[in-house]
Short mmCIF file of C-alpha atoms and ligand atoms in Angstrom, two decimals:
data_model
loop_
_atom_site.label_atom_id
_atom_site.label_comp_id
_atom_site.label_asym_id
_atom_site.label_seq_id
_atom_site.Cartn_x
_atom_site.Cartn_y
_atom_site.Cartn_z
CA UNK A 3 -7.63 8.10 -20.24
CA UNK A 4 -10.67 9.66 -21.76
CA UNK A 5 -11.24 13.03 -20.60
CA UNK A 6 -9.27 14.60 -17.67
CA UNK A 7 -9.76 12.81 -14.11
CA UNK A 8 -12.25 13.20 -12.62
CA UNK A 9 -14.52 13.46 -16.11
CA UNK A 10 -17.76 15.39 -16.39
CA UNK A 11 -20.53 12.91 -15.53
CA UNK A 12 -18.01 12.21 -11.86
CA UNK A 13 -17.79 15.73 -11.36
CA UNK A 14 -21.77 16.04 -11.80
CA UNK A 15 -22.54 13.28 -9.43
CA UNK A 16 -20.08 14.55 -7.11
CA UNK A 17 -22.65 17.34 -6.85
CA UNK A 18 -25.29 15.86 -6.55
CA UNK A 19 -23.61 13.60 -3.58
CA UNK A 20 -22.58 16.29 -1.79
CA UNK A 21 -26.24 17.94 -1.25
CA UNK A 22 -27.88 14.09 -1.07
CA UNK A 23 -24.80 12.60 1.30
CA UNK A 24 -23.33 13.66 4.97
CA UNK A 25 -20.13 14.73 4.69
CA UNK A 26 -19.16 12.28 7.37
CA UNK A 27 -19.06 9.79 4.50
CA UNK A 28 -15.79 10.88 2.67
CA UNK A 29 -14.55 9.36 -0.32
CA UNK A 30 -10.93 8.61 -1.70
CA UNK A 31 -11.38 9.64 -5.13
CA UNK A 32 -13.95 11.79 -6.54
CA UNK A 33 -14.69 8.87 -9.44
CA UNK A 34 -17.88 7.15 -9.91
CA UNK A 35 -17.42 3.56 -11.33
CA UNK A 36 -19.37 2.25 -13.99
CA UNK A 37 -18.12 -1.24 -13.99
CA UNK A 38 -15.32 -3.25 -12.66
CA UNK A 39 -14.00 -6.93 -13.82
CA UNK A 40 -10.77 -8.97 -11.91
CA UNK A 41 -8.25 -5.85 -11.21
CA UNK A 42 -10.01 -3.25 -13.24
CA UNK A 43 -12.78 -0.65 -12.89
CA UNK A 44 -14.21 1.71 -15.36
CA UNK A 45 -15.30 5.11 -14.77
CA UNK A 46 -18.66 6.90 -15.85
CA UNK A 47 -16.63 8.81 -18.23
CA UNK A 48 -14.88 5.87 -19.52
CA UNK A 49 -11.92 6.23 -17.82
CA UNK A 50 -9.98 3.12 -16.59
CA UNK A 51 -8.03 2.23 -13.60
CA UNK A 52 -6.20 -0.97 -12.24
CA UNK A 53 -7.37 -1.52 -8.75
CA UNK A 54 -5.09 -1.93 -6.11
CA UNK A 55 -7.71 -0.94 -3.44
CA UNK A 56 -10.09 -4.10 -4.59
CA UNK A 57 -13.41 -2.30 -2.43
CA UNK A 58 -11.12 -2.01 0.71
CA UNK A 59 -9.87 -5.95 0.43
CA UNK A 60 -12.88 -7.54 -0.69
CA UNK A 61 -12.34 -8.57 -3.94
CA UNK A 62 -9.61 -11.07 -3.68
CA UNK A 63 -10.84 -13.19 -5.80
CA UNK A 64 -11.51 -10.38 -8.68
CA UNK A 65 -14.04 -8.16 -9.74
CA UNK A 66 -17.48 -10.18 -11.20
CA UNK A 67 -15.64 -13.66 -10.92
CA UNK A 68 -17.82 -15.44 -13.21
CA UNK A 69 -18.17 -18.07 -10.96
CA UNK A 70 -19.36 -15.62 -7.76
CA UNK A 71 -21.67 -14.03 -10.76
CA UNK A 72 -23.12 -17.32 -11.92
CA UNK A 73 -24.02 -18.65 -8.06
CA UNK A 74 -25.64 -15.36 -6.85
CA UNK A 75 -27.45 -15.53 -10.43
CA UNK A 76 -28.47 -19.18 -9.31
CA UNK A 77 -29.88 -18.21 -6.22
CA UNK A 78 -31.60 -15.27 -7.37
CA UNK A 79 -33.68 -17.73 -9.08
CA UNK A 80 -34.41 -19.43 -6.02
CA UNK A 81 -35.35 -17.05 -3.06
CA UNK A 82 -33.33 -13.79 -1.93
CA UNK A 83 -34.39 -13.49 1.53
CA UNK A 84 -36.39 -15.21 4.09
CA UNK A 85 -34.03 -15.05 7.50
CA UNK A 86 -32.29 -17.55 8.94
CA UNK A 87 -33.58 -17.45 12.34
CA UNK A 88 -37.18 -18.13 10.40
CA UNK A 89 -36.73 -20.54 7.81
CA UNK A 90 -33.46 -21.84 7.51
CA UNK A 91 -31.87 -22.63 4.51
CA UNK A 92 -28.67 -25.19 3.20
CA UNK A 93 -26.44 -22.62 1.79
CA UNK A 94 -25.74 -21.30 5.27
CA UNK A 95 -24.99 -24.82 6.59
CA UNK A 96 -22.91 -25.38 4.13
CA UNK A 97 -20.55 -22.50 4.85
CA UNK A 98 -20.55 -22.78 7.99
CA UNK A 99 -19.21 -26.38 7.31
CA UNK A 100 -16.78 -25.04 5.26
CA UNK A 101 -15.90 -22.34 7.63
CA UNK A 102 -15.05 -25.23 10.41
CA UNK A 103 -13.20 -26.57 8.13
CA UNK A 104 -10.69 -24.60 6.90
CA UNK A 105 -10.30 -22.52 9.92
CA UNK A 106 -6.96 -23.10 11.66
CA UNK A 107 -7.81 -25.18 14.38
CA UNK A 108 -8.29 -28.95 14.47
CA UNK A 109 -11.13 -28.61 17.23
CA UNK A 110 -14.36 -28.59 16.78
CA UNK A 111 -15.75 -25.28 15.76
CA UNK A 112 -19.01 -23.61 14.80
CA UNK A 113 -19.70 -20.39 12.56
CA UNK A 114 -22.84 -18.28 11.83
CA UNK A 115 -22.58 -15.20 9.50
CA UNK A 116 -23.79 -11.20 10.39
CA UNK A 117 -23.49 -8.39 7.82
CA UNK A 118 -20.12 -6.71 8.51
CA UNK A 119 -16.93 -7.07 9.83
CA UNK A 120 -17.91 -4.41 12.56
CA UNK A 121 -20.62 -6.56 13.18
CA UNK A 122 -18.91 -9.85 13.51
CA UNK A 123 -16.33 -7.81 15.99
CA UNK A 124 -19.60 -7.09 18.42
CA UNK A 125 -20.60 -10.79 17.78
CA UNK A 126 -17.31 -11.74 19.00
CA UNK A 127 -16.80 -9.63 21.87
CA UNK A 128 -20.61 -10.91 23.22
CA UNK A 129 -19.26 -14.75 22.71
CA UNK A 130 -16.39 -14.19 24.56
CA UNK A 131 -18.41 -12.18 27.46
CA UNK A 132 -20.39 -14.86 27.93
CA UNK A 133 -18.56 -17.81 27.83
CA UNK A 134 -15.31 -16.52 30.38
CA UNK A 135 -18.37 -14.36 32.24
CA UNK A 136 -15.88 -11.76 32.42
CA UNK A 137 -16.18 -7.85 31.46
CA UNK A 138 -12.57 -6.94 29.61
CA UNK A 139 -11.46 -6.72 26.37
CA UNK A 140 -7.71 -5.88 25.64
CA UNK A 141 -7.29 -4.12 22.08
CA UNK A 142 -3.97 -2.62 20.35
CA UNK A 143 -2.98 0.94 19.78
CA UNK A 144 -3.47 1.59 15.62
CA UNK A 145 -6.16 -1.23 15.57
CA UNK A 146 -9.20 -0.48 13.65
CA UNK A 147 -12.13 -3.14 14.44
CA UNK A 148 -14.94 -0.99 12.48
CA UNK A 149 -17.43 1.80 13.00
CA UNK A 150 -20.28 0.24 15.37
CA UNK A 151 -20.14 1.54 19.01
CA UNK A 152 -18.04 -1.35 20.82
CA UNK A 153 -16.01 -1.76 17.29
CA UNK A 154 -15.15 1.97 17.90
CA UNK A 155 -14.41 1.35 21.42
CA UNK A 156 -11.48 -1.07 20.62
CA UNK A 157 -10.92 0.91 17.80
CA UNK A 158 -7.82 3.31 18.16
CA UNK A 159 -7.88 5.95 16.00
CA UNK A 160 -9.36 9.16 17.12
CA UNK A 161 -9.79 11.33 14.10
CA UNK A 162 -12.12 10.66 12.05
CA UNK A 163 -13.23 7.89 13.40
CA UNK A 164 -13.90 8.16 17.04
CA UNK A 165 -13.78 12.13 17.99
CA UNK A 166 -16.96 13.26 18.88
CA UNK A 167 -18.64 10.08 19.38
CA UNK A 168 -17.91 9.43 22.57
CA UNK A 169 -19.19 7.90 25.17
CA UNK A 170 -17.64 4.09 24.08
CA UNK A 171 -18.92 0.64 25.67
CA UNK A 172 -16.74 0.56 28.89
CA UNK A 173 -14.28 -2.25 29.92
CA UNK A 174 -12.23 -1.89 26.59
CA UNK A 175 -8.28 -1.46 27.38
CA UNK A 176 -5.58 -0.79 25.17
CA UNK A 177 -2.02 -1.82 24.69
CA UNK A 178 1.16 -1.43 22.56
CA UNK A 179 1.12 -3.76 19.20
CA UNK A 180 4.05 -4.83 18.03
CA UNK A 181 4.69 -1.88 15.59
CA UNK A 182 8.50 -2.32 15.06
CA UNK A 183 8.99 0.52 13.10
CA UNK A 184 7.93 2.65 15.99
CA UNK A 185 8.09 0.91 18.65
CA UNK A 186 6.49 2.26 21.77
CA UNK A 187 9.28 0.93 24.10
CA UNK A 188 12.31 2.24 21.77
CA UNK A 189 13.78 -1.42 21.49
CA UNK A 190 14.72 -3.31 18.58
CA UNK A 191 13.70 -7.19 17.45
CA UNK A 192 14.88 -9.80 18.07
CA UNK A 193 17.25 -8.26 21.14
CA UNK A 194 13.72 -7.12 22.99
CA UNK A 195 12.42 -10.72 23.08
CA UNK A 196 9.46 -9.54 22.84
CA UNK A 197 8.81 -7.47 25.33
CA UNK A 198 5.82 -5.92 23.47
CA UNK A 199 3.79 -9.48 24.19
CA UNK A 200 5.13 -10.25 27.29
CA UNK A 201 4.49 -7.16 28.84
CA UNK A 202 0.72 -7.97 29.15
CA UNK A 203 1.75 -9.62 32.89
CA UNK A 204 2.40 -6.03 33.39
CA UNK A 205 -0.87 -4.94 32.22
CA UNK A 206 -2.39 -7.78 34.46
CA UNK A 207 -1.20 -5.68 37.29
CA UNK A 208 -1.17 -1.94 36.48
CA UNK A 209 -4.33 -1.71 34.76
CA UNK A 210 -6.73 -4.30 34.37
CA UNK A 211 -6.98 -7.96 36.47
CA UNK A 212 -6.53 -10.93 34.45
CA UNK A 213 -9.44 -12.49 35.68
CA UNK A 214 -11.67 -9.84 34.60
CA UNK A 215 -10.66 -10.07 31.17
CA UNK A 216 -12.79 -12.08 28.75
CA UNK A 217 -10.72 -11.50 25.42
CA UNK A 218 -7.62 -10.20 23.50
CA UNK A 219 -8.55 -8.73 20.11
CA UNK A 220 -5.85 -8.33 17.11
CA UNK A 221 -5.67 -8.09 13.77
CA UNK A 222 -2.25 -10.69 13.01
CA UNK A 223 -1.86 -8.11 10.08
CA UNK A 224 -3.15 -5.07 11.06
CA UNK A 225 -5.15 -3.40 8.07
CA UNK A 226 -5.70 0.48 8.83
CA UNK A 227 -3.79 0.53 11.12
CA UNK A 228 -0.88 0.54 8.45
CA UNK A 229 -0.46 -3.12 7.52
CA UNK A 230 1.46 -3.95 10.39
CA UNK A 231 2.76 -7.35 10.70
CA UNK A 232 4.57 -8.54 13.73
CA UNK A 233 7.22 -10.52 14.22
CA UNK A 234 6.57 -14.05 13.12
CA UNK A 235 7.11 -15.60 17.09
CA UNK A 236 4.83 -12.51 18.80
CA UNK A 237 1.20 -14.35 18.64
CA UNK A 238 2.73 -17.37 19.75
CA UNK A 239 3.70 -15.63 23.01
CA UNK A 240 0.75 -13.75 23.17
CA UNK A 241 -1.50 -16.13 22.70
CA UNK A 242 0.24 -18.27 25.22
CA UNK A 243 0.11 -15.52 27.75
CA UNK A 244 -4.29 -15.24 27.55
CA UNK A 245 -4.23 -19.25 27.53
CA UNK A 246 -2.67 -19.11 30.97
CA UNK A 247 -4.97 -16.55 32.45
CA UNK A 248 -8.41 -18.20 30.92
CA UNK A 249 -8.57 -14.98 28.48
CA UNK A 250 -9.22 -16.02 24.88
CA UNK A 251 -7.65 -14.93 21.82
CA UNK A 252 -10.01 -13.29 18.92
CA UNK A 253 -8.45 -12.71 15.61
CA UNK A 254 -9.90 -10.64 13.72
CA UNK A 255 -8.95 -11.24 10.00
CA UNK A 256 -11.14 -9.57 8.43
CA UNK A 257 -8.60 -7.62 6.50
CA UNK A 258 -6.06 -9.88 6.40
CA UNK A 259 -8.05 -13.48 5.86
CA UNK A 260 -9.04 -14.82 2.32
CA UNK A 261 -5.58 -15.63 0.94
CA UNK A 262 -4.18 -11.46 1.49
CA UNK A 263 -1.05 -12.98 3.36
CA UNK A 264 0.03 -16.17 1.38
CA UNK A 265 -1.83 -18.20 3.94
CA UNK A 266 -6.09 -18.41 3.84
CA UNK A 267 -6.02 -17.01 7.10
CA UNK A 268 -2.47 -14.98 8.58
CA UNK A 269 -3.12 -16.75 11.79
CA UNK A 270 -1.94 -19.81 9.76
CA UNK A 271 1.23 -17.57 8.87
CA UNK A 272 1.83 -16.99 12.54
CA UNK A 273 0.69 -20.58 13.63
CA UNK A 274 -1.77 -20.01 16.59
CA UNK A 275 -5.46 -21.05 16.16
CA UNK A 276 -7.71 -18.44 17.40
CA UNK A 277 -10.30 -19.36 19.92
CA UNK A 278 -12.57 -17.00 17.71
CA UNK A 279 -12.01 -15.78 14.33
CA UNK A 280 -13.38 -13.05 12.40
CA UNK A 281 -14.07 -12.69 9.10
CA UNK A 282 -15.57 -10.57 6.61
CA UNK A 283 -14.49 -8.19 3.65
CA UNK A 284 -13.39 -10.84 0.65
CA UNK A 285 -15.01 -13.76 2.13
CA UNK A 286 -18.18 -12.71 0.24
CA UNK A 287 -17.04 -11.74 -2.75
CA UNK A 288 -18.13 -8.24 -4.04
CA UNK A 289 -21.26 -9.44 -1.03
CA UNK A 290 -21.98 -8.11 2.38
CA UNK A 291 -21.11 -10.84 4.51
CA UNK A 292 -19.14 -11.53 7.99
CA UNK A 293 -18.12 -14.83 9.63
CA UNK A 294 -17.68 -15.41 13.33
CA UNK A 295 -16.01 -19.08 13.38
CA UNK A 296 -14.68 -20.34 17.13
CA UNK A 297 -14.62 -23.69 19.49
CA UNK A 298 -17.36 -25.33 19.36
CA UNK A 299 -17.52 -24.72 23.22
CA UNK A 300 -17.53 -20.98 23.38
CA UNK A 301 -19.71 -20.71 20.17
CA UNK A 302 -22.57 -21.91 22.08
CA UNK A 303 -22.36 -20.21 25.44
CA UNK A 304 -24.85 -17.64 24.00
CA UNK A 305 -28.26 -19.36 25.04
CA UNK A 306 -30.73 -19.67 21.96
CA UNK A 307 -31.73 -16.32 20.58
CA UNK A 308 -28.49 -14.45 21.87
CA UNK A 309 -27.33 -14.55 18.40
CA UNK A 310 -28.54 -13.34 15.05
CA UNK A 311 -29.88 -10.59 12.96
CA UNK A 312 -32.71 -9.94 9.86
CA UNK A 313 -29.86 -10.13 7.20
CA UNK A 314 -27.67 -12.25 8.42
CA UNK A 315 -26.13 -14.84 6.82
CA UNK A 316 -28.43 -13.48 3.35
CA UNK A 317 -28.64 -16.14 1.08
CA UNK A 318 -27.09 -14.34 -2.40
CA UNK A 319 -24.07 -13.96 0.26
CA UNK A 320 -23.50 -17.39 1.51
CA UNK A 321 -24.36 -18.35 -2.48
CA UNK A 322 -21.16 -15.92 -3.54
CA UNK A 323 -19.00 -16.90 -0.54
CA UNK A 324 -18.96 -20.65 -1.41
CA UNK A 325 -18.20 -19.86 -4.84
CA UNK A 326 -15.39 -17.80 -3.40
CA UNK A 327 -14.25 -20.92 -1.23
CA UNK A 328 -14.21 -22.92 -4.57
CA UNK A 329 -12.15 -20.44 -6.12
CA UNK A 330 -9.16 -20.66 -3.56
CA UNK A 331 -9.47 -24.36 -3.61
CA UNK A 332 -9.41 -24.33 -7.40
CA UNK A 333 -7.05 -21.55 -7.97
CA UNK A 334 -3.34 -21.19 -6.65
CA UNK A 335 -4.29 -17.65 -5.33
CA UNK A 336 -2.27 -17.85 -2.06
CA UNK A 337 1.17 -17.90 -3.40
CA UNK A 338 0.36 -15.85 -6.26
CA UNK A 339 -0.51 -13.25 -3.01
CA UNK A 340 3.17 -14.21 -1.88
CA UNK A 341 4.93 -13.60 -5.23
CA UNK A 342 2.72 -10.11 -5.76
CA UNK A 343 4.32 -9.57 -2.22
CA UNK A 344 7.53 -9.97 -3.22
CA UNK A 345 7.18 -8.10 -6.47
CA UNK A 346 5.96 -5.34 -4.67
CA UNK A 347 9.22 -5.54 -2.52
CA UNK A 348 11.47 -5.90 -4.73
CA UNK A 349 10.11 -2.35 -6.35
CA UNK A 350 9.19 -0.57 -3.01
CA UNK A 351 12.94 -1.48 -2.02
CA UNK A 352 14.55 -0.04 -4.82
CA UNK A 353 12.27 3.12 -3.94
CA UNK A 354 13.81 2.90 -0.61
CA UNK A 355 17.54 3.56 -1.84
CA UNK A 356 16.64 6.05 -4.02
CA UNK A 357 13.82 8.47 -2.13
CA UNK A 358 14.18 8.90 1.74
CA UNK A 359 10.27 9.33 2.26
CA UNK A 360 10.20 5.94 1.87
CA UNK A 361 10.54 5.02 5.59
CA UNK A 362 9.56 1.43 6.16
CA UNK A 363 8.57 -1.57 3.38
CA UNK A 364 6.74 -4.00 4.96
CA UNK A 365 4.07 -6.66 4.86
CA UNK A 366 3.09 -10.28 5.05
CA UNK A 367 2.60 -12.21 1.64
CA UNK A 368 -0.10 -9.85 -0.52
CA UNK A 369 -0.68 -7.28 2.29
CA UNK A 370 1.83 -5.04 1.43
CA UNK A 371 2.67 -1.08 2.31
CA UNK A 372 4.80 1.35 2.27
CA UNK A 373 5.03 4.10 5.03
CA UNK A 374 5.90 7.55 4.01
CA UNK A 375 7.72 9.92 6.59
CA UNK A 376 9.60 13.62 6.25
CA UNK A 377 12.89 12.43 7.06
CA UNK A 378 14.03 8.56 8.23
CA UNK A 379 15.78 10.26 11.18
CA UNK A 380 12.50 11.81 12.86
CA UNK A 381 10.24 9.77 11.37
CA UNK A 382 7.74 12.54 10.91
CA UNK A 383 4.94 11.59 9.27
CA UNK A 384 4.83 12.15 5.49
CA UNK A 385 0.62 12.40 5.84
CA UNK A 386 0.48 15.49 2.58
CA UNK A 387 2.97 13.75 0.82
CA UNK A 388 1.28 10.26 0.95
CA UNK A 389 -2.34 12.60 -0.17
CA UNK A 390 -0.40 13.90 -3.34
CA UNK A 391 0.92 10.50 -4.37
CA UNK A 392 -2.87 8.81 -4.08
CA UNK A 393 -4.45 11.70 -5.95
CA UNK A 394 -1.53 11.89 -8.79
CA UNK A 395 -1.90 7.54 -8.83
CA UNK A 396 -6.05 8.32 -9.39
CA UNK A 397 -5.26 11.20 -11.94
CA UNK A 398 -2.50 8.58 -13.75
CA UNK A 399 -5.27 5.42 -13.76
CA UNK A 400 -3.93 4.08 -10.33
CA UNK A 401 -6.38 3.57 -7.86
CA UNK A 402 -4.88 3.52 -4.37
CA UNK A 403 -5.53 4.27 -0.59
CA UNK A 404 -3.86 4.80 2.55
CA UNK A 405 -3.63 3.68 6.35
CA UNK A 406 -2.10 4.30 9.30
CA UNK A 407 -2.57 6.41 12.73
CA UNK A 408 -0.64 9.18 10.80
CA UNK A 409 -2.37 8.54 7.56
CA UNK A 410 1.07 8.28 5.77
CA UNK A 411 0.93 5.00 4.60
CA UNK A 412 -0.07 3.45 1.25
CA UNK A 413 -1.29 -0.23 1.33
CA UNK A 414 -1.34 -2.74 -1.65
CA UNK A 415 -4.48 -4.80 -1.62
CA UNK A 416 -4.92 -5.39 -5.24
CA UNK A 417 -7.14 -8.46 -6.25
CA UNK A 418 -4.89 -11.31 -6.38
CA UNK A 419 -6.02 -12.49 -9.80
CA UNK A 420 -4.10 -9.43 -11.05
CA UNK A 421 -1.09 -10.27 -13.82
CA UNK A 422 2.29 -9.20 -13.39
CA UNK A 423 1.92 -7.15 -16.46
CA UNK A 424 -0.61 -5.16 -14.50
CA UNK A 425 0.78 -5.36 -11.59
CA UNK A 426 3.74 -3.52 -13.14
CA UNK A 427 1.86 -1.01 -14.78
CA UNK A 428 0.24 0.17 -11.12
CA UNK A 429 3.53 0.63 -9.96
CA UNK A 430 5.30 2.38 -12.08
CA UNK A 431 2.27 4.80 -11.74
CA UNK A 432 3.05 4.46 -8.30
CA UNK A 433 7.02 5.14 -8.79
CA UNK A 434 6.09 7.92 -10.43
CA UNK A 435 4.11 9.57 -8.17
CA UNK A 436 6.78 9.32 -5.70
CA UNK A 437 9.03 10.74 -8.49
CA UNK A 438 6.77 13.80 -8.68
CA UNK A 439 5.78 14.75 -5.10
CA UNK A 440 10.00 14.57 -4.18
CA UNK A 441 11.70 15.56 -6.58
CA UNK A 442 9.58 17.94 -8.62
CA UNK A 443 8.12 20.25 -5.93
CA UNK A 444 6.84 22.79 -8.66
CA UNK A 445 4.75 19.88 -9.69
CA UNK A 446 3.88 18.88 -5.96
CA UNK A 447 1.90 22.99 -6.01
CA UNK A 448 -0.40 21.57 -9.25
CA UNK A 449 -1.50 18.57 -7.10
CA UNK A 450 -4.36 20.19 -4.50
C1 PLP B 528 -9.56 -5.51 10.70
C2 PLP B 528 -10.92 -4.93 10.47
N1 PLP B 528 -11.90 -5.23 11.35
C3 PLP B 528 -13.14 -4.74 11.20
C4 PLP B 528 -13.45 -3.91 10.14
C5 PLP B 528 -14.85 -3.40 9.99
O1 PLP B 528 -15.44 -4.01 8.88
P1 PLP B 528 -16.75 -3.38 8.22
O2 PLP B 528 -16.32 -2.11 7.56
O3 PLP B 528 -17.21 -4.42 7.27
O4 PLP B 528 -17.71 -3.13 9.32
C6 PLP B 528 -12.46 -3.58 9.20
C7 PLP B 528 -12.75 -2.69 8.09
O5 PLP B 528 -11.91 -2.18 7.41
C8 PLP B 528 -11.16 -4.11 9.38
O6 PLP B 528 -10.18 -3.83 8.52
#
């Protein structure tokens, strides 16, 4: 480290930001990057940090990959925009293509691209509503499905995200996930059997008809939510319960796709193949790009024109994105996601025995967390503790973030290219963190 965190030139343009930017767009750490390569970012002030929050899980390939650089760089030469709903163009064919293909799913399938993951999740919703021509979407309590007005609707957190914003797109209902740790109906897996799933029939009768329900939305691994990952055999039986009542099943991955879970997609970890799949976050590399990928069939029950948008599908995107596809093809990034997983256990475990705010260690593959809580008894969110720990892991060269309903969990989604060497080094910042905020409270009062 340089100069203290955060240096001079952040603290100036944290100024500036606050007089030039709403409020309403909050920041983790008050640093202002100057550049970034694979796990690493450097601050204006020089200051560097390993990067276990990779831009919210898009860079799981790695900061700048030289090969993402070099095929944006090639298509800057070409053209940068001219919309694909005007002139088309071959680089969003071809991803598409590749999208179909390594999709779970051996149907036939179709993708086209949108901006955002919030905007793929309205995409999705709008597919499904007009191919079942039916109103209702089922979502899960702790699911976050982004920031756009139906997104927010099957969205479940209220503050910040959805206090004050109200009124949502109607015909959005929510159930239980499978959130073992706290699990809604008090029972324990495997002895519940899954009630959690099964207990849609229930919801089929007490609050919304099957037949008026187009779609089930999940996240397999759910992202802010808290990096919740259900049992292995629940999407089987939930996705077995919406085939029987004509309801489809959208996944949306776009946390937990692109190699996060030791699988390309965690549907693949869970075996079900999604009627629709979403897709966003690392497929584009460091780019703004989302994916909507389903059967063929239900893809084109939109009629022409139902579907599309100015930017969508931008070519520098689609240009980084198949570079990105190369790279996992190239590249043995999905189990190095599963061995960073279980290096991350192995530590987080030992954490476990020895500090009791450690309440739950849990993940799938790469997408790993840890959920803080005030005693393992109550289970009372930890939410000041979990602050102090990502603010002493920025001040220490650590950058991290948090999830969860209760905002007391911290998740791993480091860029998988990231060596074990560095790996280490982020966690003992980590462990010591953890050290600090419990068991040195006089140091806890320095940390505001
Ligand atoms: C599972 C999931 N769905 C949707 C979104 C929204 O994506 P975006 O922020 O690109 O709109 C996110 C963002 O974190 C997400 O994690």
């Amino acid at each position: 480290m340089n100069t203290p965190i955060p240096g001079p030139k952040s603290m100036a343009l944290s100024e500036r930001r606050a007089k030039a930017v709403p409020r309403g767009l909050s920041h983790g750490t008050p640093i202002y990057v100057a550049k970034a390569e694979d796990a690493w970012l450097e601050d204006v002030d020089g200051n560097r940090y390993l990067d276990f929050a990779g831009g919210i899980g898009c860079l799981n390939v790695g900061h700048r990959r030289d090969e993402v650089v070099n095929a944006v760089r090639d298509q800057l030469d070409k053209f940068l925009h001219t919309c694909v709903q005007v002139t088309p163009y071959e680089g969003y064919v071809r991803l598409a293509e590749r999208m179909n293909e390594i999709t779970p799913g051996k149907f036939p399938k179709k993708t086209f691209f949108v901006n955002s993951g919030a905007e793929a999740v309205e995409n999705a919703v709008k597919i499904a509503r007009a191919y079942t021509k039916r109103p209702g979407i089922i979502a899960f309590e702790d699911a976050f499905h982004g920031r756009t007005m139906m997104a927010l609707a099957l969205t479940s957190k209220t503050h910040p995200y959805k206090a004050g914003f109200a009124p949502f797109p109607s015909d959005v209902y929510r159930v239980p996930f499978a959130y073992c740790y706290r699990c809604s109906y008090n029972l324990k897996y495997p002895s519940c059997d899954l009630y959690c799933a099964r207990h849609l029939e229930d919801t089929f009768k007490r609050v919304v008809a099957n037949e008026e329900v187009a779609a089930v939305i999940a996240e397999p691994v759910m992202g802010e939510g808290g990096f919740i990952a259900p049992p292995l055999d629940y999407f089987k039986v939930l996705v077995d319960l919406c085939h029987q009542h004509g309801i489809l099943f959208i996944a949306d991955e776009v946390q937990s796709g692109f190699g996060r879970t030791g699988a390309m997609f965690a549907s693949e970890r869970y075996g079900i193949e999604p009627d629709i799949l979403v897709t966003a976050k690392s497929l584009g590399g460091g780019l703004p790009l989302a994916a909507i990928t389903g059967q063929a069939e239900i893809m084109d029950a939109p009629a022409p024109g139902g579907l599309g948008g100015t930017f969508a599908g931008n070519p520098l995107s689609c240009a980084a994105a198949l570079a990105v596809l190369d790279l996992f093809e190239r590249e043995n990034l999905l189990s190095r996601a599963n061995e960073l997983g279980d290096r991350f256990q192995r530590r987080a475990r030992e954490w476990q025995g020895r500090w009791p705010i450690i309440g739950d260690v849990r993940g799938l593959g790469g997408m790993q967390a840890i959920e803080l809580v005030q005693s393992t008894e109550t289970k009372v969110p930890a939410a000041e503790e979990t602050r102090k720990i990502t603010q002493y892991c920025y001040e220490h060269g650590l950058i991290t973030i948090t999830a969860g309903s209760y905002s007391n969990v911290i998740r791993i989604l480091v860029p998988l290219v990231v060596t074990n060497d560095q790996l280490d080094e982020g966690l003992d910042v980590l462990e010591s963190a953890i050290a600090t905020v419990c068991d040195r409270k006089d140091a806890v009062v320095e940390l505001v």
